[in-house]
Protein backbone atom coordinates (compact mmCIF):
# COMPACT_ATOMS: atom_id res chain seq x y z
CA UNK A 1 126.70 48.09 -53.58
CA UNK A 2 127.07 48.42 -50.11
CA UNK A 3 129.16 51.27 -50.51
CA UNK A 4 126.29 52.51 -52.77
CA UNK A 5 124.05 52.35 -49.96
CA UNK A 6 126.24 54.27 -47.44
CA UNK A 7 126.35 57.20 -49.86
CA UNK A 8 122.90 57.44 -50.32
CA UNK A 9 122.22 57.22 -46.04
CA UNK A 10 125.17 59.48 -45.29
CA UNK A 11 126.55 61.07 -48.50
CA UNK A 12 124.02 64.40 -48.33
CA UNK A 13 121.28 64.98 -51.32
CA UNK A 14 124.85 65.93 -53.46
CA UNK A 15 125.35 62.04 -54.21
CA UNK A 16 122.08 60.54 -53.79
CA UNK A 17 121.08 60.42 -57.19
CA UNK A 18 124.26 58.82 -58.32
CA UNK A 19 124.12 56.29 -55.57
CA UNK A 20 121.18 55.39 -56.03
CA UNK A 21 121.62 54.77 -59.82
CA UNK A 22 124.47 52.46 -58.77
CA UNK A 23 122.50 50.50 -56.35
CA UNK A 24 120.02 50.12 -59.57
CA UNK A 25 122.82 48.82 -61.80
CA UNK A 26 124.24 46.48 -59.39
CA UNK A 27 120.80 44.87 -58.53
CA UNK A 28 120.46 44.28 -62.30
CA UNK A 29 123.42 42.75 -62.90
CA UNK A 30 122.66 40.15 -60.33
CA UNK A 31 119.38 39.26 -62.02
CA UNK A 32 120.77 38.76 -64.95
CA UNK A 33 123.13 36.56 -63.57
CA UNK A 34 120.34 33.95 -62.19
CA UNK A 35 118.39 34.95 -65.30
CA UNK A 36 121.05 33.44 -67.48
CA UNK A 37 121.29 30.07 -65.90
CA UNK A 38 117.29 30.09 -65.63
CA UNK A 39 117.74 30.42 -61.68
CA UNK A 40 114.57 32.33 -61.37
CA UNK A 41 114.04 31.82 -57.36
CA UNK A 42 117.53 33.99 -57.18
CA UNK A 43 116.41 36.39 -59.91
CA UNK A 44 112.71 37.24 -58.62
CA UNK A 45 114.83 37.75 -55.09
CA UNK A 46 116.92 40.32 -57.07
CA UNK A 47 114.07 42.08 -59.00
CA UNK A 48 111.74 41.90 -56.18
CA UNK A 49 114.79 44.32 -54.76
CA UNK A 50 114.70 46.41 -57.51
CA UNK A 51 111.29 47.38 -57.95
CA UNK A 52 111.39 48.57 -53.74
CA UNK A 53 114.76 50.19 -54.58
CA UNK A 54 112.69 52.19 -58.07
CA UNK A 55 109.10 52.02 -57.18
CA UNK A 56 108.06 54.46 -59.47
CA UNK A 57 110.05 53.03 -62.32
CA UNK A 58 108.75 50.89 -64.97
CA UNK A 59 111.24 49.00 -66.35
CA UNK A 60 112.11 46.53 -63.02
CA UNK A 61 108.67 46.36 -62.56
CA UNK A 62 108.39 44.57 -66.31
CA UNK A 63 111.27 42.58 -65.83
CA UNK A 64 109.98 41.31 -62.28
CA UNK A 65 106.36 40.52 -64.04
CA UNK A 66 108.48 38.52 -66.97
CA UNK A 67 110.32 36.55 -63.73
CA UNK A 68 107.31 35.73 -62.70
CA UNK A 69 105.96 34.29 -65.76
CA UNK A 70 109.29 32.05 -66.64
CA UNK A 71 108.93 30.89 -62.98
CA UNK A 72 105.34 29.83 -63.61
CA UNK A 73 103.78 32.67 -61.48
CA UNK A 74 101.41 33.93 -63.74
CA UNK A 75 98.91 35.56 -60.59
CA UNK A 76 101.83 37.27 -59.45
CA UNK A 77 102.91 38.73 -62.63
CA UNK A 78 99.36 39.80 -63.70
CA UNK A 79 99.14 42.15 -60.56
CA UNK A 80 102.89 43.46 -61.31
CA UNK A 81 101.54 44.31 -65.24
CA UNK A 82 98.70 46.04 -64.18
CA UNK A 83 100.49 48.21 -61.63
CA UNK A 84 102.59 48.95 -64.59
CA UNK A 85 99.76 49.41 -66.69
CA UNK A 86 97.71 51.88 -64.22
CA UNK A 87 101.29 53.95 -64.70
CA UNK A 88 101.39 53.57 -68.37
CA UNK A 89 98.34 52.32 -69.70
CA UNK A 90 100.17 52.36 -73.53
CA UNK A 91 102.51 49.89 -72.62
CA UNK A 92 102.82 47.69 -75.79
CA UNK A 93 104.25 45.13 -74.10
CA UNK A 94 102.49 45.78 -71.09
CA UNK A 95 99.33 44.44 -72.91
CA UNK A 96 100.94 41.96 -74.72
CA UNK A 97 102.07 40.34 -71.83
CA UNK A 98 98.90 39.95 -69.76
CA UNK A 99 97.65 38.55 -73.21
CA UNK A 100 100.29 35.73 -72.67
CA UNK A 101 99.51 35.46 -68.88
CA UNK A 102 96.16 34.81 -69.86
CA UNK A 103 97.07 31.78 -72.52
CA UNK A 104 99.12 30.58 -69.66
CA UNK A 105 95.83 30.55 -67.27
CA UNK A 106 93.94 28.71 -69.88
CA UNK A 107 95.96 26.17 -70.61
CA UNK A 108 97.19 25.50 -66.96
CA UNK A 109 93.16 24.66 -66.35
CA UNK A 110 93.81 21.58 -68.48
CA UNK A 111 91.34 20.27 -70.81
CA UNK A 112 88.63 20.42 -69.37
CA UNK A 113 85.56 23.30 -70.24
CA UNK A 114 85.34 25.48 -66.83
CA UNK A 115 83.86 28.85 -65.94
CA UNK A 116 87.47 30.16 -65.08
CA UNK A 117 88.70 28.79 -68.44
CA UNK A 118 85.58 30.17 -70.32
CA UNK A 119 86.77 33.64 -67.99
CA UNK A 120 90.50 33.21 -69.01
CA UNK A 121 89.59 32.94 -73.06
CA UNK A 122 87.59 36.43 -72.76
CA UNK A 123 90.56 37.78 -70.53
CA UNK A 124 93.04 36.57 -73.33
CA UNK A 125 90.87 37.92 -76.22
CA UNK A 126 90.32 41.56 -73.93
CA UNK A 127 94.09 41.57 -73.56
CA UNK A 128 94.61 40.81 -77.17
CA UNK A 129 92.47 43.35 -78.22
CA UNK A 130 93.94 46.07 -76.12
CA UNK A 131 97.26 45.39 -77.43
CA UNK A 132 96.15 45.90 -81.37
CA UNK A 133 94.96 49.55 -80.12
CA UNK A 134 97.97 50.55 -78.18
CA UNK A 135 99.91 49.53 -81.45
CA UNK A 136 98.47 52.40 -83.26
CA UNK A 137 100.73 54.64 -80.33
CA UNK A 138 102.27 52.57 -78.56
CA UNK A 139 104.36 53.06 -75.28
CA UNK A 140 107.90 50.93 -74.62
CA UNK A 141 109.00 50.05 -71.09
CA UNK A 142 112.41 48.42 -73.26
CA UNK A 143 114.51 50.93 -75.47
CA UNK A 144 112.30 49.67 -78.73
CA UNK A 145 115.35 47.86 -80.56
CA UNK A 146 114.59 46.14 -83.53
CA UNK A 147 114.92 42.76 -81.53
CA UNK A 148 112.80 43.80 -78.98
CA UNK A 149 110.54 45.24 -81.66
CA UNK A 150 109.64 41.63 -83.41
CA UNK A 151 109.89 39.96 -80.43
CA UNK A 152 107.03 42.05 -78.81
CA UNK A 153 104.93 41.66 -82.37
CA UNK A 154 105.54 37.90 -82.75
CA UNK A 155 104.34 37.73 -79.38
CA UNK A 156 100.97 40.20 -80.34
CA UNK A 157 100.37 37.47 -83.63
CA UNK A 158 100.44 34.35 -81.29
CA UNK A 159 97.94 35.40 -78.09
CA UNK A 160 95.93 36.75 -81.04
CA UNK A 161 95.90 33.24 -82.93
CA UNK A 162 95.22 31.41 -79.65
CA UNK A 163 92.33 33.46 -78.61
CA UNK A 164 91.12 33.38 -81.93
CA UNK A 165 91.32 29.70 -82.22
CA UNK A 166 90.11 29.10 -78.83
CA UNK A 167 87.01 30.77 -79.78
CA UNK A 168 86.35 28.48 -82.85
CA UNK A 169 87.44 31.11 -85.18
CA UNK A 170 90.22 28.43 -86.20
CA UNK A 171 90.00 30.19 -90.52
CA UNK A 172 90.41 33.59 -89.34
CA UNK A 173 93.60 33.01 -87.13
CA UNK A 174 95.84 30.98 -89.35
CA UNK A 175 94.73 34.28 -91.43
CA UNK A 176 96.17 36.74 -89.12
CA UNK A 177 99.26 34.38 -88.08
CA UNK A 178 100.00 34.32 -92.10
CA UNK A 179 99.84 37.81 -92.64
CA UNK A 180 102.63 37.98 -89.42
CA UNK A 181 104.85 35.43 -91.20
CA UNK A 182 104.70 37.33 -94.23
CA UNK A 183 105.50 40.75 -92.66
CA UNK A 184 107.56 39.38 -89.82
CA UNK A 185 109.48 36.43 -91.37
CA UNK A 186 109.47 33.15 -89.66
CA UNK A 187 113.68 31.77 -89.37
CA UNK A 188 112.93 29.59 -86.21
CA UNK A 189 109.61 28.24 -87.78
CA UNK A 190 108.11 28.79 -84.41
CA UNK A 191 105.04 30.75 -85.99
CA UNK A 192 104.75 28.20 -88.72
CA UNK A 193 104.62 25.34 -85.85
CA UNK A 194 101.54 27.14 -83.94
CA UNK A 195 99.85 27.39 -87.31
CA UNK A 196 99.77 24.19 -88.04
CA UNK A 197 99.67 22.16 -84.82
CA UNK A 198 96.58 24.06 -83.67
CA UNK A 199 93.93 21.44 -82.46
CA UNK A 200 92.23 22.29 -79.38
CA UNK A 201 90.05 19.35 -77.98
CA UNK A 202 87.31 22.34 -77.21
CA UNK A 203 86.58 25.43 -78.10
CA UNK A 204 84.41 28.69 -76.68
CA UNK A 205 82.15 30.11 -79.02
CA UNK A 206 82.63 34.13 -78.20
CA UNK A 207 82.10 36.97 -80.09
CA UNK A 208 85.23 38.09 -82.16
CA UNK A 209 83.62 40.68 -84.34
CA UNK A 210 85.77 43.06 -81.82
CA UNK A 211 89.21 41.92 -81.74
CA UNK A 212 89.15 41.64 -85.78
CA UNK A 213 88.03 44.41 -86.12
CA UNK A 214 91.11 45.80 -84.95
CA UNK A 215 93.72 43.34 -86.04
CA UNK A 216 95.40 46.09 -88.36
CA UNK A 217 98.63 44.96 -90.40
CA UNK A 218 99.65 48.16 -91.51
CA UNK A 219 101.45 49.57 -88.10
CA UNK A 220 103.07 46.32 -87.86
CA UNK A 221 104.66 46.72 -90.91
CA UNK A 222 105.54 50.22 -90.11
CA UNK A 223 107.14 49.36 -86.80
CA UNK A 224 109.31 46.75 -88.46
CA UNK A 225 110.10 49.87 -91.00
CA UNK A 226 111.07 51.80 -88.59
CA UNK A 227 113.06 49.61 -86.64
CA UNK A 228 115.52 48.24 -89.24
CA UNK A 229 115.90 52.32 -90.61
CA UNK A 230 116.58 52.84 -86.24
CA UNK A 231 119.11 49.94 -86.62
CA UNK A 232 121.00 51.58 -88.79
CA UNK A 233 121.04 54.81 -87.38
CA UNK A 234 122.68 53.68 -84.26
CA UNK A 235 124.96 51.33 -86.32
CA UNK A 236 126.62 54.23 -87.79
CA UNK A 237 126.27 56.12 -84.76
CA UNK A 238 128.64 53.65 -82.76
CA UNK A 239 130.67 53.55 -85.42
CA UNK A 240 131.62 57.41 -84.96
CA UNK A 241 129.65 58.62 -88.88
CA UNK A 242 127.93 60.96 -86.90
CA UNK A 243 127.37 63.19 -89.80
CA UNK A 244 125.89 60.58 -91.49
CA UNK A 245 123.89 59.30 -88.53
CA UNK A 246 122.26 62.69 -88.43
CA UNK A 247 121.14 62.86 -92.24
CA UNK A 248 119.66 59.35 -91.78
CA UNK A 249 117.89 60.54 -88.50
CA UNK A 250 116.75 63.72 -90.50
CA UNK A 251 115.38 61.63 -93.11
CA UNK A 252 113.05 59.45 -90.98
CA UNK A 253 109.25 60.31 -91.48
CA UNK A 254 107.49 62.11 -88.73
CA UNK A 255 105.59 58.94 -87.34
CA UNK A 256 108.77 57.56 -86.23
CA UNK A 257 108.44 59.42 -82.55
CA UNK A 258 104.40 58.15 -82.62
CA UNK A 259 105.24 54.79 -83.00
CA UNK A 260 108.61 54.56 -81.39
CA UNK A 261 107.49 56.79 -77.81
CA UNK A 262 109.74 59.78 -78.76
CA UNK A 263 113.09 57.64 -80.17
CA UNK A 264 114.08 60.27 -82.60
CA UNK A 265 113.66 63.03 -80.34
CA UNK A 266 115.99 60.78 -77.46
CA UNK A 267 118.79 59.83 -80.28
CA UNK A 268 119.08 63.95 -81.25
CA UNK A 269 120.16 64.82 -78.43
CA UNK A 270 122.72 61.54 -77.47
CA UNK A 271 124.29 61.42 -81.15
CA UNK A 272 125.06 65.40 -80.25
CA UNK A 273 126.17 64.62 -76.91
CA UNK A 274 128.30 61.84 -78.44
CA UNK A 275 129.60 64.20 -81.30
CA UNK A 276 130.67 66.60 -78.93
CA UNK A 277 132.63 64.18 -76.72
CA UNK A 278 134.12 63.47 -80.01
CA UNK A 279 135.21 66.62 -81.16
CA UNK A 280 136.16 67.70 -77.48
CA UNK A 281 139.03 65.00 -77.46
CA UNK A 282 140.16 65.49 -80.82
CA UNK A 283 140.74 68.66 -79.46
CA UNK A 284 138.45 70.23 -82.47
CA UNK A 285 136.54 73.55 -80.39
CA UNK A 286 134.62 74.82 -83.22
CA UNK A 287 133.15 71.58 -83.91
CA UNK A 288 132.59 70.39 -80.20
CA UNK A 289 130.50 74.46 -80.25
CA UNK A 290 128.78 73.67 -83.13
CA UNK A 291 127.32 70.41 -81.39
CA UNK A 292 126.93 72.07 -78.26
CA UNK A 293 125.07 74.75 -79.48
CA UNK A 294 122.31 71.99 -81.22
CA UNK A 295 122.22 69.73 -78.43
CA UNK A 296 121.24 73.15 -76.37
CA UNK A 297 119.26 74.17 -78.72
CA UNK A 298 117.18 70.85 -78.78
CA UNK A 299 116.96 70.49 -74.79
CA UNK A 300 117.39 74.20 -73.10
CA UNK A 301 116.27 72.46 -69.90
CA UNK A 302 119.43 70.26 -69.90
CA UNK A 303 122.39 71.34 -67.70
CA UNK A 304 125.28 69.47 -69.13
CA UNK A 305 125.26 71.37 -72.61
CA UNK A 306 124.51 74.58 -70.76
CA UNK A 307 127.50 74.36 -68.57
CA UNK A 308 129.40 72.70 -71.64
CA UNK A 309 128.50 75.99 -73.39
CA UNK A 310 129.65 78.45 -70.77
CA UNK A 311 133.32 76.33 -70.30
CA UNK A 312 133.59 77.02 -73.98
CA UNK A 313 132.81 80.67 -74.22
CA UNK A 314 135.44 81.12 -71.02
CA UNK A 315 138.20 82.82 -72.77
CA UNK A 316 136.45 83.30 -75.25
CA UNK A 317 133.74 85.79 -74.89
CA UNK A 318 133.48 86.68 -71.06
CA UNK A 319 130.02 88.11 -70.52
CA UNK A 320 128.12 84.78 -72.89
CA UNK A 321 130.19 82.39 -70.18
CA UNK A 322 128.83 84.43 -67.16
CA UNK A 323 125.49 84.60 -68.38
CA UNK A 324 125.45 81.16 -69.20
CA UNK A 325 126.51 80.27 -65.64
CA UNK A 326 123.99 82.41 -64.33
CA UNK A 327 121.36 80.68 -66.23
CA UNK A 328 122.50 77.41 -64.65
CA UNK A 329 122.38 79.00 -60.71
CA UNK A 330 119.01 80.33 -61.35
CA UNK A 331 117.74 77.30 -61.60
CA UNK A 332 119.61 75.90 -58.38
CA UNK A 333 121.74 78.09 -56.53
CA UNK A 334 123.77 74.58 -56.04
CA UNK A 335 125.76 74.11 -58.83
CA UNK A 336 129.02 73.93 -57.23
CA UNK A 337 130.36 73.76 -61.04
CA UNK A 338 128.98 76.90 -62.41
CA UNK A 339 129.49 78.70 -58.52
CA UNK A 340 133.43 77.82 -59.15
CA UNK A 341 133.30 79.09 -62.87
CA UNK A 342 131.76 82.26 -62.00
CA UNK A 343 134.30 82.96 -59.58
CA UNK A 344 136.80 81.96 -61.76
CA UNK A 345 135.79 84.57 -64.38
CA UNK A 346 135.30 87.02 -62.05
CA UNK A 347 139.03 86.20 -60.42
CA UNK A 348 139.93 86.63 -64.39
CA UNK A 349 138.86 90.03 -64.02
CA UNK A 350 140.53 91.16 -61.16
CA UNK A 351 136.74 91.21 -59.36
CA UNK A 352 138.05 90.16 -56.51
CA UNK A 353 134.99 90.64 -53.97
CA UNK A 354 132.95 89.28 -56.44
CA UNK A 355 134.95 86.06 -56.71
CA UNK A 356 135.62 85.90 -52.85
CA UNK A 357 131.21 85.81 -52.73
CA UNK A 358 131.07 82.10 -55.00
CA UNK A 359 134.17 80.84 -53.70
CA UNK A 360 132.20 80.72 -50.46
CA UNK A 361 128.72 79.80 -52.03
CA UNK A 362 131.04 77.13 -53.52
CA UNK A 363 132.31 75.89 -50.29
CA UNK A 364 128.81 76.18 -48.57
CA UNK A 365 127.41 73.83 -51.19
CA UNK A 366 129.51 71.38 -50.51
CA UNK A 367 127.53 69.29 -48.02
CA UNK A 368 124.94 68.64 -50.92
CA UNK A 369 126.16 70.15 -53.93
CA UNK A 370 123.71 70.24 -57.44
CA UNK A 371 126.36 68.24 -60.46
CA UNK A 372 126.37 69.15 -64.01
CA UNK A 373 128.68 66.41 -64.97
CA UNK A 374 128.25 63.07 -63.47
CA UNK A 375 130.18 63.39 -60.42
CA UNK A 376 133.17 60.98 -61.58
CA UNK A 377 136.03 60.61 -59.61
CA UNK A 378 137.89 62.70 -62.59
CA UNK A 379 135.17 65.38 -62.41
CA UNK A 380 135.06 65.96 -58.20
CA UNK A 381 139.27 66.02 -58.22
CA UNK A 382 139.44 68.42 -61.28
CA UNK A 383 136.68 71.00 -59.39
CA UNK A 384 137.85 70.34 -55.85
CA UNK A 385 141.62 71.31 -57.51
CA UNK A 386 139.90 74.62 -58.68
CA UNK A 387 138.22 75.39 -55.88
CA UNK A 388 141.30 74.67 -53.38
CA UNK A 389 143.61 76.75 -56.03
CA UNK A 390 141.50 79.66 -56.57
CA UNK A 391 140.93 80.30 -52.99
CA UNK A 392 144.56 80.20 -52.67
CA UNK A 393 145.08 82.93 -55.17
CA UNK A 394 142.62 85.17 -53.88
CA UNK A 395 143.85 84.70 -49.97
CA UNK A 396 147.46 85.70 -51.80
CA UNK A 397 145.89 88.61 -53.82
CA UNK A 398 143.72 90.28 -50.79
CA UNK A 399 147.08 89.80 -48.26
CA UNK A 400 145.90 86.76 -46.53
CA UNK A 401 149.23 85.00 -47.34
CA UNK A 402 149.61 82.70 -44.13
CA UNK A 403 145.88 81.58 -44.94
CA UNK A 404 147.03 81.13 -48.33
CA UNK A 405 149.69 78.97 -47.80
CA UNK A 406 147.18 76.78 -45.28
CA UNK A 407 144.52 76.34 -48.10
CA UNK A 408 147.51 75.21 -50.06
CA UNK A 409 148.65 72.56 -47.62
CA UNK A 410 145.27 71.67 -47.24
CA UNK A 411 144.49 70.94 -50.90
CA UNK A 412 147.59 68.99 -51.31
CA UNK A 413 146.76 66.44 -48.31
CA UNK A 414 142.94 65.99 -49.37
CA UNK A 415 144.21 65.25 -53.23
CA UNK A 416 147.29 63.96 -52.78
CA UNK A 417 149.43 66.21 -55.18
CA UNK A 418 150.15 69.84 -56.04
CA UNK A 419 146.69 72.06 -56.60
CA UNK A 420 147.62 73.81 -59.86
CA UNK A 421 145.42 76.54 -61.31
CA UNK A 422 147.14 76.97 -64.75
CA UNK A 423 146.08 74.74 -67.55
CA UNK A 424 142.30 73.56 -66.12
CA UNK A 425 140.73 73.81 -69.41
CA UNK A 426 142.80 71.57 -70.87
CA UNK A 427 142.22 68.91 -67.96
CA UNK A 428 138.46 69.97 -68.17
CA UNK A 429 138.34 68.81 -72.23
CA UNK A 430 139.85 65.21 -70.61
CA UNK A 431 136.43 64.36 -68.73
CA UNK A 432 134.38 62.04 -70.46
CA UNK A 433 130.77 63.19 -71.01
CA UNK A 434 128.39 60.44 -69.50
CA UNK A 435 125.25 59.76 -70.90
């Protein structure tokens, strides 16, 4: 991590993202760590990190406010869930979870009748409330597994039994925990145990006309639908059926991307990305195009299956791989990837000023180059080898032949072996695609 952090203070804007996303792994991993052996002192440290490292992102800032809650901090975790909730106010679990820091709030005021506790039942009955409507099109901070799924709904069925029964309407709750065992399932018992144990020494008599009134079964059971069809979907697709992963995904019903925050939409576009990896190291190029040209298709704003594209078309059809490089550079004139290609195909073509021009763009991005791939190790070797060698060649083909020889020399210290030119694409087809 600390090398992490060097990159993204010294490394130029070229690396920054990359570090960065390091840095973000790496501080996860450690929370998980304390998480696991319920050392939550270690993990709110860790989190804590995170959400300064991503302040904008959701996710840490969830994971911090559930830290909080295991630790006992419920204060704390309220003001981290409705930061998160000013940022997404159709966070499922968002709601859900400021429902259950508002149980916690009532029952750490003991048993005796207070203002505050009288304050914390209409906050946990609000909360509850809010959490029904989201349902209807709802947001996820998680990826919305099928786990995480039930987990968030069993959680939605018990804040809205307990501020139901706190409330004194004790019939009406076992009726809405029932109708969650019987879509949800119950193999722990846990939801049959807060059924039946239910027997609060007092009780606030609030209005509940509005929380019934949107206690709504129907998008539970849909979610749950959903979820198990989802569950199979990315079964098969990490099994490598990707052609059957795609009929199942085409078969889903259009409220799948309502209720699931865009999931179908997402999994397009990484079962193609997967399915061209695939074909790409089976060595299969009219496949690996075919996905390509989807995946493009389904997100023109994306670089990776844009560049993808043009590497394919390069001995293949000339003027689609420049234009398709071209595309890339007018959105950034830094793609050092699609810079090198151009000049490549313009070397190809004996255009040697031409090529000379984005061999030097090339070069001049390199202080904080734009990536296409995720700079690997693999992928900054395999373009630093074609930039070396193909400003070798054209200091050779323009007479420069003592400058030649130089870049040559040059290369070979910097990489450590001979800079060869001939057979790139097949190195190129060797890089793993990272999603």
């Amino acid at each position: 991590m600390s090398t992490a952090h060097s990159v993204l203070a010294n490394g130029g804007e070229g690396f920054a993202p990359y570090a960065s996303e390091i840095i973000t792994d790496a501080l996860d991993e450690l929370a998980m760590r304390y998480e696991e052996v319920d050392d939550w002192e270690n993990a709110l440290r860790w989190r804590k990190e995170q959400v300064i490292h991503e302040p904008s992102a959701l996710l840490p800032r969830l994971l911090l406010a559930e830290d909080m809650i295991m630790a006992g901090n419920y204060r704390s975790a309220e003001q981290e869930l409705w930061e998160l909730l000013r940022r997404c106010p159709r966070s499922i679990e968002g709601w859900t979870w400021m429902a259950r820091c508002a149980v916690h709030r009532v029952n750490s005021l003991g048993q005796k009748r207070s203002a505050d506790q009288r304050a914390a039942v209409r906050d946990m009955m609000r909360f509850a409330q809010r959490s029904w409507q989201v349902l209807r099109k709802p947001e996820w901070i998680y990826y919305p597994s099928e786990t995480i799924i039930r987990v968030t709904l069993e959680e939605l069925y018990e804040v809205t039994f307990a501020a139901l029964a706190l409330t004194g309407s004790v019939n009406q709750a076992r009726q809405v925990i029932e109708a969650g065992i019987a879509i949800l399932g119950d193999s722990d018992g846990y939801l049959r145990w807060l059924r039946d144990s239910f027997s609060p020494t007092g009780q606030y008599h609030l209005e509940t006309t509005s929380l019934l009134s949107v206690v709504d079964h129907t998008p539970v059971k849909r979610l749950l639908e959903l979820a198990q069809q989802c569950a199979v979907i990315t079964h098969q697709l990490h099994n490598g059926n990707y052609e059957q992963a795609f009929t199942l995904l085409s078969d889903l019903p259009a409220d799948v991307d309502i209720l699931l925050d865009g999931w179908k939409t997402w999994q397009e576009r990484r079962m193609l990305a997967y399915a061209a990896e695939s074909a790409a190291k089976a060595q299969d190029v009219e496949a690996e195009m075919h996905y390509i040209a989807q995946w493009h298709a389904l997100a023109p704003s994306e670089e990776l299956p844009l560049f993808r594209w043009g590497e394919l078309m390069f001995r293949r059809n000339y003027k689609e791989a420049l234009r398709t490089f071209h595309r890339l550079l007018r959105r950034s004139q830094k793609y050092i990837e699609a810079l090198i290609e151009v000049a490549r195909l313009h070397y190809a073509h004996r255009r040697l000023r031409l090529a000379c021009r984005f061999v030097a763009k090339a070069w001049g991005t390199l202080p904080s180059p734009d990536w296409c791939y995720y700079p690997s190790e693999a992928v900054v070797k395999d373009r630093l080898r074609n930039l070396f060698s193909l400003t070798e060649k054209l200091a050779s083909a323009t007479g420069n032949v003592e400058q030649a020889e130089q870049v040559k020399r040059e290369g070979q210290a910097l990489l450590g072996e001979s800079v060869v030119f001939d057979g790139v694409e097949a190195r190129v087809n060797q890089i793993t695609v990272v999603m």
